[in-house]
């Protein structure tokens, strides 16, 4: 019997637990994000804490797994570099040291320039802009995705000088 007299949780917890589980079934969330939803739904701090603890017990809520999964998606699908991934995870309530570790694992500095060139190659193939205009856009886009200014500048300069060959650096 869920949330009944003999259970350890008050009756309102079962409704919150079910609602939170449905949210997590659609998409993973950080503990902080889900806690915010519980409060918006009118859960008391105590009820929210019980629901979050139960979700963790069930393995449905795991900030470490969430951080790694989101970081990998941001790096692979969105072309984000470690600093942008770190900021995204922090904004979603992931603890700083966990966010930093997940971001660095998903987008290590060692391959940053190769990934930046791959993105530039992708953008070049889809644009017929003047080389200088494209270089400025590539520079801005790389910065917005968390690439270092130095890497963004090098890739943009290669575009302007005409030494950027989209078939090179495919690694």
Tab-separated table of C-alpha atoms in Angstrom:
chain	number	residue	atom	x	y	z
A	1	UNK	CA	0.000	0.000	0.000
A	2	UNK	CA	1.608	3.225	-1.127
A	3	UNK	CA	1.617	6.150	1.263
A	4	UNK	CA	-0.996	4.538	3.503
A	5	UNK	CA	-1.174	4.256	7.268
A	6	UNK	CA	1.386	1.474	7.555
A	7	UNK	CA	3.944	3.037	5.228
A	8	UNK	CA	6.886	5.138	6.315
A	9	UNK	CA	5.929	8.073	4.069
A	10	UNK	CA	2.866	10.285	4.314
A	11	UNK	CA	0.177	9.792	1.633
A	12	UNK	CA	1.096	12.928	-0.349
A	13	UNK	CA	4.591	11.537	-0.943
A	14	UNK	CA	3.292	8.757	-3.195
A	15	UNK	CA	1.686	11.256	-5.569
A	16	UNK	CA	4.835	13.366	-5.642
A	17	UNK	CA	6.995	10.295	-6.132
A	18	UNK	CA	4.875	9.132	-9.051
A	19	UNK	CA	4.891	12.574	-10.650
A	20	UNK	CA	8.667	12.949	-10.218
A	21	UNK	CA	9.261	9.461	-11.639
A	22	UNK	CA	7.247	10.409	-14.730
A	23	UNK	CA	9.415	13.505	-15.211
A	24	UNK	CA	12.567	11.387	-14.920
A	25	UNK	CA	11.163	8.832	-17.364
A	26	UNK	CA	10.969	11.568	-20.006
A	27	UNK	CA	14.440	12.998	-19.379
A	28	UNK	CA	17.166	12.775	-16.764
A	29	UNK	CA	17.398	15.690	-14.358
A	30	UNK	CA	19.780	16.805	-11.644
A	31	UNK	CA	18.722	16.544	-8.021
A	32	UNK	CA	18.536	20.343	-7.822
A	33	UNK	CA	16.305	20.603	-10.910
A	34	UNK	CA	13.919	17.970	-9.574
A	35	UNK	CA	13.910	19.560	-6.127
A	36	UNK	CA	12.835	22.832	-7.759
A	37	UNK	CA	9.976	21.077	-9.531
A	38	UNK	CA	8.824	19.444	-6.317
A	39	UNK	CA	8.707	22.812	-4.599
A	40	UNK	CA	6.782	24.340	-7.534
A	41	UNK	CA	4.291	21.508	-7.183
A	42	UNK	CA	3.740	22.560	-3.564
A	43	UNK	CA	5.804	19.906	-1.789
A	44	UNK	CA	7.069	20.840	1.653
A	45	UNK	CA	10.860	20.772	2.084
A	46	UNK	CA	10.496	17.587	4.154
A	47	UNK	CA	8.309	15.846	1.569
A	48	UNK	CA	10.666	16.883	-1.235
A	49	UNK	CA	13.642	15.505	0.715
A	50	UNK	CA	11.840	12.170	1.245
A	51	UNK	CA	10.882	11.885	-2.437
A	52	UNK	CA	14.399	12.742	-3.613
A	53	UNK	CA	15.914	10.222	-1.189
A	54	UNK	CA	13.537	7.522	-2.426
A	55	UNK	CA	14.317	8.273	-6.068
A	56	UNK	CA	18.018	7.960	-5.281
A	57	UNK	CA	17.392	4.650	-3.464
A	58	UNK	CA	15.588	3.377	-6.553
A	59	UNK	CA	18.461	4.485	-8.789
A	60	UNK	CA	16.255	6.902	-10.712
A	61	UNK	CA	18.100	10.017	-9.563
A	62	UNK	CA	21.885	10.086	-9.845
A	63	UNK	CA	23.698	13.391	-10.324
A	64	UNK	CA	26.967	11.723	-11.324
A	65	UNK	CA	25.349	9.663	-14.088
A	66	UNK	CA	23.298	12.678	-15.165
A	67	UNK	CA	26.381	14.917	-15.353
A	68	UNK	CA	28.322	12.386	-17.431
A	69	UNK	CA	25.395	11.758	-19.772
A	70	UNK	CA	24.627	15.456	-20.308
A	71	UNK	CA	28.315	16.326	-20.729
A	72	UNK	CA	28.788	13.618	-23.357
A	73	UNK	CA	25.683	14.809	-25.230
A	74	UNK	CA	26.812	18.449	-25.141
A	75	UNK	CA	30.279	17.510	-26.421
A	76	UNK	CA	29.156	15.116	-29.142
A	77	UNK	CA	25.838	16.493	-30.358
A	78	UNK	CA	26.360	20.186	-29.702
A	79	UNK	CA	30.125	20.499	-30.175
A	80	UNK	CA	30.637	22.123	-26.772
A	81	UNK	CA	34.049	22.389	-25.140
A	82	UNK	CA	34.717	21.735	-21.448
A	83	UNK	CA	34.135	25.320	-20.176
A	84	UNK	CA	30.696	25.546	-21.802
A	85	UNK	CA	29.756	22.082	-20.540
A	86	UNK	CA	30.893	23.040	-17.037
A	87	UNK	CA	28.728	26.193	-17.086
A	88	UNK	CA	25.712	24.251	-18.337
A	89	UNK	CA	26.009	21.639	-15.600
A	90	UNK	CA	26.448	24.285	-12.903
A	91	UNK	CA	23.337	26.077	-14.149
A	92	UNK	CA	21.443	22.803	-13.773
A	93	UNK	CA	22.472	22.438	-10.144
A	94	UNK	CA	25.263	19.877	-10.477
A	95	UNK	CA	27.929	20.272	-7.780
A	96	UNK	CA	31.020	22.122	-9.082
A	97	UNK	CA	33.646	19.387	-8.693
A	98	UNK	CA	31.351	16.820	-10.326
A	99	UNK	CA	30.509	19.252	-13.154
A	100	UNK	CA	34.204	19.969	-13.765
A	101	UNK	CA	35.130	16.283	-13.846
A	102	UNK	CA	32.275	15.365	-16.219
A	103	UNK	CA	33.067	18.300	-18.531
A	104	UNK	CA	36.762	17.436	-18.740
A	105	UNK	CA	36.023	13.757	-19.374
A	106	UNK	CA	33.587	14.577	-22.176
A	107	UNK	CA	35.732	17.221	-23.843
A	108	UNK	CA	39.403	16.881	-22.948
A	109	UNK	CA	41.712	19.786	-23.780
A	110	UNK	CA	44.006	17.481	-25.736
A	111	UNK	CA	41.642	17.249	-28.705
A	112	UNK	CA	40.190	20.756	-28.516
A	113	UNK	CA	41.797	22.102	-31.687
A	114	UNK	CA	40.835	19.053	-33.754
A	115	UNK	CA	37.221	19.347	-32.569
A	116	UNK	CA	37.234	23.082	-33.364
A	117	UNK	CA	38.463	22.364	-36.890
A	118	UNK	CA	35.782	19.699	-37.335
A	119	UNK	CA	33.105	22.230	-36.373
A	120	UNK	CA	34.629	24.829	-38.705
A	121	UNK	CA	34.643	22.238	-41.503
A	122	UNK	CA	30.961	21.513	-40.799
A	123	UNK	CA	30.073	25.233	-40.930
A	124	UNK	CA	32.198	25.817	-44.066
A	125	UNK	CA	30.354	23.082	-45.950
A	126	UNK	CA	27.036	24.788	-45.234
A	127	UNK	CA	27.982	28.394	-45.986
A	128	UNK	CA	29.009	30.233	-49.106
A	129	UNK	CA	30.055	33.347	-47.218
A	130	UNK	CA	33.131	35.411	-47.891
A	131	UNK	CA	36.113	33.793	-46.176
A	132	UNK	CA	36.619	36.708	-43.740
A	133	UNK	CA	32.940	36.826	-42.750
A	134	UNK	CA	32.931	33.081	-42.235
A	135	UNK	CA	36.116	33.307	-40.155
A	136	UNK	CA	34.510	35.896	-37.848
A	137	UNK	CA	31.436	33.711	-37.467
A	138	UNK	CA	33.512	30.615	-36.796
A	139	UNK	CA	35.517	32.509	-34.170
A	140	UNK	CA	32.346	33.726	-32.411
A	141	UNK	CA	30.668	30.320	-32.597
A	142	UNK	CA	33.696	28.534	-31.187
A	143	UNK	CA	33.913	31.004	-28.309
A	144	UNK	CA	30.198	30.576	-27.575
A	145	UNK	CA	30.715	26.827	-27.389
A	146	UNK	CA	33.471	27.181	-24.806
A	147	UNK	CA	36.562	26.803	-26.974
A	148	UNK	CA	39.561	28.808	-25.878
A	149	UNK	CA	40.163	32.143	-27.567
A	150	UNK	CA	43.557	30.885	-28.717
A	151	UNK	CA	42.111	27.857	-30.526
A	152	UNK	CA	39.236	29.880	-31.999
A	153	UNK	CA	41.697	32.522	-33.236
A	154	UNK	CA	44.011	29.931	-34.844
A	155	UNK	CA	41.174	28.208	-36.688
A	156	UNK	CA	39.692	31.551	-37.836
A	157	UNK	CA	43.113	32.797	-39.001
A	158	UNK	CA	43.612	29.618	-41.012
A	159	UNK	CA	40.299	30.326	-42.734
A	160	UNK	CA	41.285	33.925	-43.567
A	161	UNK	CA	44.740	32.969	-44.835
A	162	UNK	CA	43.224	30.218	-46.941
A	163	UNK	CA	45.408	27.565	-45.359
A	164	UNK	CA	42.444	25.852	-43.754
A	165	UNK	CA	41.788	22.709	-45.694
A	166	UNK	CA	38.527	21.088	-44.580
A	167	UNK	CA	39.879	17.667	-45.539
A	168	UNK	CA	42.792	17.974	-43.090
A	169	UNK	CA	42.721	17.357	-39.349
A	170	UNK	CA	39.879	14.879	-39.514
A	171	UNK	CA	41.071	13.242	-36.255
